[in-house]
Amino acid sequence: MLYLAEVQKQKGGLLSGGGKTELKLLACQRTDQNWSTVSEEVIAAEEASKLNDGALVLVELNPNRQVQRIQEAGRPLVNILQNFSRQLEKFKLKEDEIDQWKQSLTFQAQELNRREMDMEVRLEQLQQLEDEVQHLEEQKQEVDTSRQEIERLQGEIERNRQELEGAWEHLRGEQRRLEERQADFQQGTVLDEEQSRVISELLNRLSSRVTPTETVREHLHLAFELVEKQQTTLTPHWQKLEEHKSAITQQQEEVECLSQTFSDRQNALQQAQNSLVQQTAQLKINTADLTSKQEYARLLKEQLRNAEELYQQIHSLAATSGDVVLGKQADVEALNKMPLEELQKIVQDLQHKLEIDASFVHDQEQELKYKQEGIEELQTKLNHASDHDHINLELELTDEKDFYQMLNSSLVGQRRNMLQHQKFLKQHQTVLQRRQGHIVTEEESNNKINLEPILLQIETQRQQYSQEIQKLEREIEQIRSGVELNQGMIDNQTHNLDEKRQELKAIEENLLSLRRTTAEYYGRVNLYQEALQPIQDSLDGLRQKLQEIGESLGQFQETTDYQIQAIAQLRHTLQSLIPQPELLAS
């Protein structure tokens, strides 16, 4: 199991030699992205003696709590923090998306609730309109009945008027005869008994033909009251009709406003789509630039590896060949003059230090081997990864390769130092063995080859490669950050476009529904008006006819009064023509 630990070194005394090295366990890895704190346990680890006190390391322990592998925790902690930062950014984006979804859903729910309430109110209004239309149909039937009654009264009045006109003609004929009689009477002529009786009968018949108008006026007044009552009933319906027309006008304005909103949202969606296309094209350009720089960096790293391999081979040649001179040389004259015990102590110290260096180099080589296996495993995953996971795996692979390169670079110097220490130790051991009386084969140093200038030239090239690689890596990191930022913006814009499309679709559906509802309201209001208008026209026609009947009745009353006055004058004239009292009495 993998642990995060702190190196703790205890200072040793002068006699006991070096201090004891321990590891204080701080955290334990549960999963790839999950770490948990542990109780502060301390385990012995001499493998970490070459590390500084207080350094953070990653240590892998077996079930027996023994150290299997140890490495510095600097770079892995950076990777963990980078992954954590990426996860935080992803969570932040997801939270923003969730908030946007919540706002959009809340707006849509409020809009739907408002539409539903409007629909319910308008359905109630439509139901009221239907009830009122039915009530108007009933009133129309009552108006038709009243109109039939008025037409009947009008016919009766017309018949009475015709009878009155006939009686009036007869009266005028009798008046003419009476005037003739009066002329004869003035000439001394008088009426006989039969003529007086006939004239009297005619006057009585004419008096009985005078038709009273009170009943007709009473019926006419009732008809006027019925018409006004019908008009009073129709007036609220006309007012409601005007209110419905005003509501429809407002609804039409709402339709136009919603249509303008729909058009504006369409334009905004088109602009967002154009912006997304431009950003996608820019992302492709940046991705191509990133790929080319990554390829160039790969070639430089390959050159750096070749230079390091050449450097390592030269060091190996210097370590295995006695004819090659490399690095610091021992001062043989000084070694021969110093005390033997001091020389033995120096040889022991050099040998102990060489063992520590060799152990550290061996651990680093094992770490390089594990890193190479991890890189190969990530490369295999990357080859079979989906588009969604490709970027994350590529970033993780790049980080692993960078860490491998950094570890390999440091290991090259450590190997070189180890070989130099090994040769330096061998020189001391040769002097020691000679001073102790052992036979040592002397090596000629006159014809030895000095490879230091070649190594310096290779080191210069390595530094140039490293500087160029670092520069490229900074550029690559900037471009990658820009690509990630662009990709995040494109993802957000894509998500926003989807939300805008859904919102636009909802607005379009609401607009179509509102247009259909408005059209239905127009049809119902027109039907309502078509039902009201004939009733109003019929009522206006009845009112006009009743007014005409009232005018005719007034003329008829004048004619009747004139007839009664004429009859009275005829009776008076007849009394002067008839001398006999008995005839006049009859």
Coordinates of C-alpha atoms in Angstrom, one line a residue:
M1 CA 0.0 0.0 0.0
L2 CA 1.2 3.5 -0.8
Y3 CA 1.8 6.1 2.0
L4 CA 2.8 9.7 2.2
A5 CA 5.6 10.0 4.8
E6 CA 8.0 12.5 6.3
V7 CA 11.7 11.6 6.7
Q8 CA 13.0 12.0 10.2
K9 CA 16.7 11.6 11.1
Q10 CA 18.0 11.2 14.6
K11 CA 21.4 12.7 15.2
G12 CA 24.1 10.1 16.2
G13 CA 26.9 10.5 18.6
L14 CA 30.6 10.6 17.8
L15 CA 31.1 7.0 18.7
S16 CA 27.9 5.5 17.3
G17 CA 28.4 7.0 13.9
G18 CA 25.5 8.0 11.6
G19 CA 22.0 8.7 13.1
K20 CA 18.9 6.5 12.7
T21 CA 16.5 7.3 9.8
E22 CA 12.8 6.8 10.2
L23 CA 9.6 7.5 8.2
K24 CA 6.6 9.1 9.8
L25 CA 3.4 8.0 8.0
L26 CA 1.0 10.9 7.3
A27 CA -1.6 9.6 4.8
C28 CA -2.6 6.5 3.0
Q29 CA -3.9 6.1 -0.6
R30 CA -7.2 4.3 -0.7
T31 CA -7.9 4.7 -4.5
D32 CA -6.3 6.6 -7.3
Q33 CA -7.9 9.9 -6.3
N34 CA -8.7 9.2 -2.6
W35 CA -6.3 9.8 0.3
S36 CA -7.0 9.5 4.0
T37 CA -5.0 10.5 7.1
V38 CA -3.6 7.7 9.3
S39 CA -2.4 7.6 12.8
E40 CA 1.1 8.9 13.1
E41 CA 3.0 5.7 12.9
V42 CA 6.8 5.7 12.6
I43 CA 8.7 2.9 10.8
A44 CA 12.5 2.4 10.4
A45 CA 13.8 3.0 6.8
E46 CA 17.5 3.1 6.3
E47 CA 16.7 3.4 2.5
A48 CA 15.8 7.0 3.1
S49 CA 19.1 7.9 4.8
K50 CA 20.3 9.7 1.7
L51 CA 17.3 12.0 1.9
N52 CA 17.2 15.3 3.8
D53 CA 15.5 15.5 7.2
G54 CA 11.8 16.7 6.9
A55 CA 11.6 15.6 3.2
L56 CA 8.2 14.3 2.0
V57 CA 8.4 10.9 0.3
L58 CA 6.0 8.3 -1.2
V59 CA 6.7 4.9 0.3
E60 CA 5.1 1.6 -0.6
L61 CA 4.8 -0.9 2.3
N62 CA 4.1 -4.7 2.2
P63 CA 1.6 -6.3 4.6
N64 CA 4.5 -6.8 7.0
R65 CA 5.1 -3.0 7.2
Q66 CA 8.4 -3.3 5.4
V67 CA 9.5 -0.7 2.8
Q68 CA 9.4 -2.0 -0.7
R69 CA 9.9 1.2 -2.7
I70 CA 10.5 4.8 -1.8
Q71 CA 10.5 8.0 -3.9
E72 CA 10.5 11.7 -3.5
A73 CA 6.9 13.0 -3.2
G74 CA 7.5 16.4 -4.8
R75 CA 6.4 15.6 -8.4
P76 CA 3.6 13.2 -7.5
L77 CA 2.2 15.7 -5.1
V78 CA 2.2 18.3 -7.9
N79 CA 0.4 15.8 -10.1
I80 CA -2.2 15.1 -7.3
L81 CA -2.7 18.9 -6.9
Q82 CA -3.1 19.4 -10.6
N83 CA -5.6 16.6 -10.8
F84 CA -7.4 18.0 -7.8
S85 CA -7.5 21.5 -9.5
R86 CA -8.8 19.9 -12.7
Q87 CA -11.5 18.1 -10.7
L88 CA -12.4 21.4 -9.0
E89 CA -12.7 23.2 -12.3
K90 CA -14.9 20.3 -13.7
F91 CA -17.1 20.4 -10.6
K92 CA -17.3 24.2 -10.9
L93 CA -18.4 23.9 -14.5
K94 CA -20.9 21.2 -13.6
E95 CA -22.3 23.4 -10.8
D96 CA -22.6 26.3 -13.2
E97 CA -24.4 24.0 -15.7
I98 CA -26.7 22.8 -12.9
D99 CA -27.5 26.4 -11.8
Q100 CA -28.3 27.3 -15.4
W101 CA -30.5 24.3 -15.8
K102 CA -32.3 25.2 -12.5
Q103 CA -32.8 28.8 -13.7
S104 CA -34.1 27.7 -17.1
L105 CA -36.4 25.1 -15.6
T106 CA -37.7 27.6 -13.0
F107 CA -38.4 30.1 -15.7
Q108 CA -40.1 27.5 -17.9
A109 CA -42.2 26.2 -15.0
Q110 CA -43.3 29.8 -14.1
E111 CA -44.1 30.5 -17.7
L112 CA -46.1 27.2 -18.0
N113 CA -48.0 28.0 -14.8
R114 CA -48.8 31.4 -16.0
R115 CA -50.0 30.0 -19.4
E116 CA -52.0 27.4 -17.6
M117 CA -53.7 30.0 -15.4
D118 CA -54.4 32.2 -18.4
M119 CA -55.9 29.2 -20.2
E120 CA -58.1 28.4 -17.3
V121 CA -59.3 32.0 -17.0
R122 CA -60.0 32.2 -20.8
L123 CA -61.8 28.8 -20.7
E124 CA -64.0 30.2 -18.0
Q125 CA -64.6 33.3 -20.1
L126 CA -65.4 31.1 -23.2
Q127 CA -67.8 29.1 -21.1
Q128 CA -69.5 32.3 -19.9
L129 CA -69.7 33.5 -23.6
E130 CA -71.3 30.2 -24.6
D131 CA -73.8 30.6 -21.7
E132 CA -74.5 34.2 -22.7
V133 CA -74.9 33.2 -26.3
Q134 CA -77.5 30.6 -25.3
H135 CA -79.2 33.2 -23.1
L136 CA -79.2 35.6 -26.1
E137 CA -80.9 32.9 -28.2
E138 CA -83.6 32.7 -25.7
Q139 CA -84.0 36.5 -25.7
K140 CA -84.0 36.4 -29.4
Q141 CA -86.9 34.1 -29.3
E142 CA -88.7 36.4 -26.9
V143 CA -88.0 39.3 -29.2
D144 CA -89.4 37.4 -32.1
T145 CA -92.5 36.6 -30.1
S146 CA -92.8 40.3 -29.2
R147 CA -92.4 41.3 -32.8
Q148 CA -95.1 38.9 -33.9
E149 CA -97.4 40.5 -31.2
I150 CA -96.5 44.0 -32.4
E151 CA -97.2 43.0 -36.0
R152 CA -100.6 41.6 -34.9
L153 CA -101.4 44.9 -33.2
Q154 CA -100.2 46.8 -36.2
G155 CA -102.5 44.7 -38.4
E156 CA -105.4 45.4 -36.1
I157 CA -104.7 49.1 -36.1
E158 CA -104.4 49.0 -39.9
R159 CA -107.9 47.3 -40.1
N160 CA -109.3 49.8 -37.7
R161 CA -107.8 52.6 -39.7
Q162 CA -109.3 51.3 -42.9
E163 CA -112.7 50.9 -41.3
L164 CA -112.3 54.5 -39.9
E165 CA -111.3 55.7 -43.4
G166 CA -114.5 54.1 -44.9
A167 CA -116.7 55.6 -42.2
W168 CA -115.0 58.9 -42.8
E169 CA -115.8 58.7 -46.5
H170 CA -119.4 57.9 -45.7
L171 CA -119.5 60.8 -43.3
R172 CA -118.2 63.2 -45.9
G173 CA -120.9 62.0 -48.3
E174 CA -123.6 62.5 -45.7
Q175 CA -122.2 65.9 -44.9
R176 CA -122.4 66.8 -48.5
R177 CA -126.0 65.7 -48.6
L178 CA -126.7 67.5 -45.4
E179 CA -125.3 70.7 -46.9
E180 CA -127.6 70.2 -49.8
R181 CA -130.4 69.7 -47.4
Q182 CA -129.4 72.8 -45.5
A183 CA -129.4 74.8 -48.8
D184 CA -132.9 73.5 -49.5
F185 CA -133.9 74.4 -45.9
Q186 CA -132.7 77.8 -46.4
Q187 CA -134.9 78.0 -49.4
G188 CA -137.8 77.0 -47.2
T189 CA -137.6 73.3 -47.6
V190 CA -137.8 70.9 -44.5
L191 CA -137.1 67.3 -44.1
D192 CA -139.9 64.8 -43.9
E193 CA -140.1 62.1 -41.3
E194 CA -138.4 59.3 -43.3
Q195 CA -135.4 61.5 -44.2
S196 CA -135.0 62.6 -40.6
R197 CA -135.0 58.9 -39.4
V198 CA -132.5 57.9 -42.0
I199 CA -130.2 60.7 -41.2
S200 CA -130.5 60.0 -37.5
E201 CA -129.6 56.3 -38.0
L202 CA -126.6 57.3 -40.1
L203 CA -125.4 59.6 -37.3
N204 CA -125.8 56.9 -34.7
R205 CA -124.0 54.4 -36.9
L206 CA -121.2 56.9 -37.4
S207 CA -120.9 57.6 -33.7
S208 CA -120.7 53.9 -32.9
R209 CA -117.9 53.5 -35.4
V210 CA -115.6 55.8 -33.5
T211 CA -112.8 53.5 -32.3
P212 CA -111.2 54.1 -28.8
T213 CA -107.4 54.3 -28.9
E214 CA -106.7 53.8 -25.2
T215 CA -106.3 50.0 -25.5
V216 CA -104.1 50.3 -28.5
R217 CA -102.0 52.9 -26.7
E218 CA -101.7 50.6 -23.7
H219 CA -100.5 47.7 -25.9
L220 CA -98.1 50.1 -27.6
H221 CA -96.7 51.2 -24.3
L222 CA -96.2 47.6 -23.2
A223 CA -94.5 46.9 -26.4
F224 CA -92.1 49.8 -25.9
E225 CA -91.4 48.6 -22.3
L226 CA -90.7 45.1 -23.7
V227 CA -88.3 46.5 -26.3
E228 CA -86.5 48.6 -23.7
K229 CA -86.3 45.6 -21.4
Q230 CA -84.7 43.6 -24.2
Q231 CA -82.3 46.5 -24.9
T232 CA -81.3 46.6 -21.2
T233 CA -80.6 42.9 -21.4
L234 CA -78.5 43.3 -24.6
T235 CA -76.5 46.2 -23.4
P236 CA -74.3 44.2 -20.8
H237 CA -73.7 41.7 -23.5
W238 CA -72.4 44.4 -25.8
Q239 CA -70.2 45.7 -23.0
K240 CA -68.8 42.2 -22.4
L241 CA -68.3 41.9 -26.1
E242 CA -66.2 45.1 -26.1
E243 CA -64.3 43.8 -23.1
H244 CA -63.6 40.5 -24.9
K245 CA -62.4 42.5 -27.9
S246 CA -60.1 44.6 -25.7
A247 CA -58.8 41.4 -24.1
I248 CA -58.2 39.9 -27.5
T249 CA -56.4 43.0 -28.5
Q250 CA -54.1 42.7 -25.5
Q251 CA -53.6 39.1 -26.3
Q252 CA -52.7 40.0 -29.8
E253 CA -50.1 42.5 -28.5
E254 CA -48.8 39.7 -26.3
V255 CA -48.5 37.5 -29.4
E256 CA -46.6 40.2 -31.2
C257 CA -44.3 40.7 -28.2
L258 CA -43.7 37.0 -27.9
S259 CA -43.1 36.9 -31.7
Q260 CA -40.5 39.7 -31.3
T261 CA -38.9 37.8 -28.4
F262 CA -38.8 34.6 -30.6
S263 CA -37.2 36.5 -33.4
D264 CA -34.6 38.1 -31.1
R265 CA -33.8 34.7 -29.6
Q266 CA -33.4 33.2 -33.0
N267 CA -30.9 36.0 -34.0
A268 CA -29.0 35.5 -30.7
L269 CA -28.9 31.7 -31.3
Q270 CA -27.6 32.3 -34.8
Q271 CA -24.9 34.6 -33.5
A272 CA -23.9 32.1 -30.8
Q273 CA -23.7 29.4 -33.5
N274 CA -21.5 31.6 -35.6
S275 CA -19.3 32.3 -32.6
L276 CA -19.1 28.6 -31.8
V277 CA -18.0 27.8 -35.4
Q278 CA -15.2 30.5 -35.2
Q279 CA -14.0 29.2 -31.8
T280 CA -14.1 25.6 -33.1
A281 CA -12.0 26.6 -36.1
Q282 CA -9.5 28.4 -33.7
L283 CA -9.4 25.4 -31.5
K284 CA -8.4 23.2 -34.5
I285 CA -5.6 25.7 -35.3
N286 CA -4.4 25.7 -31.8
T287 CA -4.6 21.9 -31.6
A288 CA -2.6 21.6 -34.8
D289 CA 0.0 24.0 -33.4
L290 CA 0.1 22.0 -30.1
T291 CA 0.6 18.8 -32.0
S292 CA 3.5 20.2 -34.1
K293 CA 5.3 21.6 -31.0
Q294 CA 4.7 18.4 -29.2
E295 CA 6.3 16.5 -32.1
Y296 CA 9.3 18.9 -32.1
A297 CA 9.7 18.5 -28.3
R298 CA 9.6 14.7 -28.8
L299 CA 12.4 15.0 -31.3
L300 CA 14.5 17.2 -29.0
K301 CA 13.9 14.8 -26.1
E302 CA 15.0 12.0 -28.4
Q303 CA 18.2 14.0 -29.1
L304 CA 18.6 14.6 -25.4
R305 CA 18.3 10.9 -24.6
N306 CA 20.8 10.1 -27.3
A307 CA 23.2 12.6 -25.8
E308 CA 22.7 11.2 -22.3
E309 CA 23.2 7.7 -23.6
L310 CA 26.4 8.8 -25.2
Y311 CA 27.4 10.6 -22.1
Q312 CA 26.6 7.5 -20.1
Q313 CA 28.5 5.2 -22.5
I314 CA 31.6 7.4 -22.2
H315 CA 31.4 7.3 -18.4
S316 CA 31.0 3.5 -18.6
L317 CA 34.0 3.4 -20.9
A318 CA 36.0 5.5 -18.4
A319 CA 34.9 3.3 -15.5
T320 CA 35.8 0.0 -17.2
S321 CA 39.0 1.1 -19.1
G322 CA 42.2 1.9 -17.4
D323 CA 43.5 4.0 -20.3
V324 CA 40.8 6.7 -19.9
V325 CA 41.1 9.6 -17.5
L326 CA 37.9 11.2 -16.2
G327 CA 37.1 13.5 -13.3
K328 CA 39.1 14.2 -10.2
Q329 CA 42.4 12.2 -9.6
A330 CA 43.8 11.2 -6.2
D331 CA 46.9 12.9 -4.9
V332 CA 49.1 9.8 -4.6
E333 CA 52.0 11.7 -3.0
A334 CA 49.8 13.1 -0.2
L335 CA 48.3 9.7 0.3
N336 CA 51.7 8.1 0.7
K337 CA 52.7 10.7 3.4
M338 CA 49.6 10.5 5.5
P339 CA 49.3 8.0 8.4
L340 CA 48.1 4.5 7.5
E341 CA 45.2 4.6 9.9
E342 CA 43.9 7.9 8.5
L343 CA 44.2 6.4 5.0
Q344 CA 42.3 3.4 6.0
K345 CA 39.5 5.6 7.5
I346 CA 39.3 7.6 4.3
V347 CA 39.0 4.4 2.3
Q348 CA 36.3 3.2 4.6
D349 CA 34.4 6.4 4.3
L350 CA 34.7 6.5 0.5
Q351 CA 33.6 2.9 0.4
H352 CA 30.5 3.5 2.6
K353 CA 29.6 6.6 0.6
L354 CA 29.9 4.6 -2.6
E355 CA 27.6 1.9 -1.2
I356 CA 25.0 4.6 -0.4
D357 CA 25.3 6.1 -3.9
A358 CA 25.0 2.7 -5.5
S359 CA 21.9 1.9 -3.5
F360 CA 20.3 5.2 -4.4
V361 CA 21.1 4.7 -8.1
H362 CA 19.7 1.2 -7.9
D363 CA 16.4 2.6 -6.4
Q364 CA 16.2 5.3 -8.9
E365 CA 16.7 2.8 -11.7
Q366 CA 13.9 0.7 -10.3
E367 CA 11.7 3.8 -10.1
L368 CA 12.6 4.6 -13.8
K369 CA 11.5 1.0 -14.6
Y370 CA 8.2 1.4 -12.8
K371 CA 7.6 4.8 -14.5
Q372 CA 8.4 3.3 -17.9
E373 CA 5.8 0.5 -17.3
G374 CA 3.3 3.1 -16.2
I375 CA 3.9 5.2 -19.3
E376 CA 3.4 2.1 -21.5
E377 CA 0.2 1.3 -19.7
L378 CA -1.1 4.9 -20.1
Q379 CA -0.1 4.7 -23.8
T380 CA -2.1 1.5 -24.2
K381 CA -5.1 3.2 -22.5
L382 CA -4.7 6.3 -24.7
N383 CA -4.8 4.1 -27.8
H384 CA -8.1 2.6 -26.8
A385 CA -9.6 5.6 -25.1
S386 CA -12.8 7.4 -26.2
D387 CA -12.8 11.1 -27.3
H388 CA -14.1 12.2 -23.9
D389 CA -11.2 10.6 -21.9
H390 CA -8.5 11.2 -24.6
I391 CA -7.5 14.7 -23.4
N392 CA -7.3 13.7 -19.7
L393 CA -5.2 10.6 -20.5
E394 CA -3.0 12.6 -22.9
L395 CA -2.3 15.2 -20.2
E396 CA -1.6 12.5 -17.6
L397 CA 0.8 10.8 -20.1
T398 CA 2.6 14.0 -20.7
D399 CA 3.0 14.6 -17.0
E400 CA 4.4 11.1 -16.5
K401 CA 6.8 11.5 -19.4
D402 CA 8.0 14.8 -17.9
F403 CA 8.6 13.2 -14.5
Y404 CA 10.4 10.3 -16.2
Q405 CA 12.6 12.7 -18.0
M406 CA 13.4 14.7 -14.9
L407 CA 14.2 11.5 -12.9
N408 CA 16.3 10.2 -15.7
S409 CA 18.2 13.5 -16.0
S410 CA 19.0 13.4 -12.3
L411 CA 20.0 9.8 -12.5
V412 CA 22.6 10.5 -15.2
G413 CA 24.5 12.8 -12.9
Q414 CA 24.2 10.4 -10.1
R415 CA 25.6 7.6 -12.2
R416 CA 28.5 9.8 -13.3
N417 CA 29.3 10.7 -9.7
M418 CA 29.1 7.1 -8.7
L419 CA 31.6 6.1 -11.4
Q420 CA 33.9 8.9 -10.4
H421 CA 33.7 7.9 -6.8
Q422 CA 34.3 4.3 -7.7
K423 CA 37.5 5.3 -9.6
F424 CA 38.6 7.7 -6.9
L425 CA 38.1 4.9 -4.3
K426 CA 40.1 2.5 -6.5
Q427 CA 43.0 4.9 -6.5
H428 CA 42.9 5.2 -2.7
Q429 CA 42.6 1.4 -2.4
T430 CA 45.7 0.9 -4.7
V431 CA 47.8 3.3 -2.5
L432 CA 46.5 1.6 0.7
Q433 CA 47.3 -1.9 -0.6
R434 CA 50.8 -0.9 -1.7
R435 CA 51.5 0.7 1.7
Q436 CA 50.2 -2.4 3.4
G437 CA 52.8 -4.5 1.5
H438 CA 50.5 -6.0 -1.1
I439 CA 51.7 -6.4 -4.7
V440 CA 49.8 -4.0 -6.9
T441 CA 50.1 -3.8 -10.6
E442 CA 51.1 -0.2 -11.5
E443 CA 49.1 1.5 -14.3
E444 CA 50.8 3.7 -16.7
S445 CA 49.2 7.1 -16.8
N446 CA 51.3 8.7 -19.5
N447 CA 49.3 7.2 -22.4
K448 CA 45.8 7.6 -20.9
I449 CA 43.1 9.4 -22.8
N450 CA 41.4 12.4 -21.3
L451 CA 37.7 12.4 -22.3
E452 CA 36.7 15.4 -20.2
P453 CA 36.6 17.9 -23.2
I454 CA 34.2 15.5 -25.0
L455 CA 32.0 15.2 -22.0
L456 CA 31.9 19.0 -21.6
Q457 CA 30.8 19.3 -25.2
I458 CA 28.1 16.7 -24.8
E459 CA 27.1 18.4 -21.5
T460 CA 26.8 21.7 -23.4
Q461 CA 24.6 20.1 -26.0
R462 CA 22.5 18.5 -23.3
Q463 CA 22.0 21.9 -21.6
Q464 CA 21.0 23.5 -25.0
Y465 CA 18.5 20.6 -25.6
S466 CA 17.2 21.0 -22.1
Q467 CA 16.7 24.7 -22.4
E468 CA 15.0 24.3 -25.7
I469 CA 12.8 21.6 -24.3
Q470 CA 11.9 23.7 -21.3
K471 CA 11.0 26.6 -23.6
L472 CA 8.9 24.3 -25.8
E473 CA 7.3 22.8 -22.8
R474 CA 6.3 26.3 -21.5
E475 CA 4.9 27.1 -24.9
I476 CA 3.1 23.7 -25.1
E477 CA 1.7 24.3 -21.6
Q478 CA 0.4 27.7 -22.6
I479 CA -1.1 26.4 -25.8
R480 CA -2.5 23.4 -23.9
S481 CA -4.0 25.8 -21.3
G482 CA -5.5 27.8 -24.2
V483 CA -6.8 24.7 -25.8
E484 CA -8.4 23.5 -22.5
L485 CA -9.9 27.0 -22.0
N486 CA -11.2 27.1 -25.5
Q487 CA -12.5 23.6 -25.2
G488 CA -14.2 24.5 -21.9
M489 CA -15.7 27.6 -23.5
I490 CA -16.9 25.5 -26.5
D491 CA -18.4 23.0 -24.1
N492 CA -20.2 25.7 -22.2
Q493 CA -21.3 27.4 -25.4
T494 CA -22.6 24.1 -26.8
H495 CA -24.5 23.5 -23.5
N496 CA -25.8 27.1 -23.7
L497 CA -26.8 26.6 -27.3
D498 CA -28.7 23.4 -26.3
E499 CA -30.5 25.4 -23.6
K500 CA -31.3 28.2 -26.0
R501 CA -32.6 25.7 -28.5
Q502 CA -34.8 24.2 -25.9
E503 CA -35.9 27.6 -24.7
L504 CA -36.6 28.7 -28.2
K505 CA -38.6 25.6 -28.8
A506 CA -40.6 26.2 -25.7
I507 CA -41.2 29.8 -26.8
E508 CA -42.2 28.6 -30.3
E509 CA -44.7 26.1 -28.8
N510 CA -46.1 28.8 -26.5
L511 CA -46.4 31.2 -29.4
L512 CA -48.2 28.6 -31.6
S513 CA -50.5 27.7 -28.7
L514 CA -51.2 31.4 -28.0
R515 CA -51.9 32.0 -31.7
R516 CA -54.3 29.1 -31.8
T517 CA -56.0 30.3 -28.7
T518 CA -56.2 33.9 -30.1
A519 CA -57.7 32.5 -33.3
E520 CA -60.3 30.5 -31.3
Y521 CA -61.1 33.6 -29.3
Y522 CA -61.5 35.6 -32.5
G523 CA -63.9 33.0 -33.9
R524 CA -65.9 32.8 -30.7
V525 CA -66.1 36.6 -30.4
N526 CA -67.2 36.9 -34.0
L527 CA -69.8 34.2 -33.4
Y528 CA -70.9 36.1 -30.3
Q529 CA -71.2 39.3 -32.3
E530 CA -73.0 37.6 -35.1
A531 CA -75.5 36.3 -32.6
L532 CA -75.9 39.7 -30.9
Q533 CA -76.1 41.8 -34.1
P534 CA -79.3 40.3 -35.6
I535 CA -81.0 40.6 -32.3
Q536 CA -80.0 44.2 -32.0
D537 CA -81.0 44.9 -35.6
S538 CA -84.4 43.2 -35.0
L539 CA -84.9 45.2 -31.7
D540 CA -84.0 48.5 -33.5
G541 CA -86.4 47.6 -36.3
L542 CA -89.2 46.9 -33.7
R543 CA -88.5 50.2 -32.0
Q544 CA -88.7 52.0 -35.3
K545 CA -92.0 50.3 -36.2
L546 CA -93.4 51.0 -32.7
Q547 CA -92.5 54.7 -33.2
E548 CA -94.2 54.7 -36.6
I549 CA -97.3 53.0 -35.0
G550 CA -97.3 55.7 -32.3
E551 CA -97.1 58.4 -34.9
S552 CA -100.0 56.8 -36.9
L553 CA -102.0 56.4 -33.7
G554 CA -101.6 60.1 -32.9
Q555 CA -102.8 60.9 -36.4
F556 CA -105.7 58.5 -36.0
Q557 CA -106.6 60.1 -32.6
E558 CA -106.7 63.5 -34.4
T559 CA -108.9 62.1 -37.1
T560 CA -111.2 60.6 -34.5
D561 CA -111.5 63.8 -32.6
Y562 CA -112.3 65.7 -35.8
Q563 CA -114.9 63.0 -36.6
I564 CA -116.6 63.4 -33.2
Q565 CA -116.7 67.2 -33.7
A566 CA -118.2 66.8 -37.2
I567 CA -120.9 64.4 -35.9
A568 CA -121.8 67.0 -33.2
Q569 CA -122.1 69.7 -35.8
L570 CA -124.3 67.4 -38.0
R571 CA -126.6 66.7 -35.0
H572 CA -126.9 70.4 -34.3
T573 CA -127.7 71.2 -38.0
L574 CA -130.2 68.3 -38.1
Q575 CA -132.0 69.7 -35.1
S576 CA -132.5 72.9 -37.0
L577 CA -133.9 71.0 -40.0
I578 CA -136.3 68.8 -38.1
P579 CA -139.2 70.7 -36.4
Q580 CA -140.9 67.7 -34.8
P581 CA -139.7 67.0 -31.3
E582 CA -140.4 63.3 -31.6
L583 CA -138.0 62.8 -34.5
L584 CA -135.3 64.7 -32.7
A585 CA -135.8 62.6 -29.6
S586 CA -135.4 59.4 -31.6

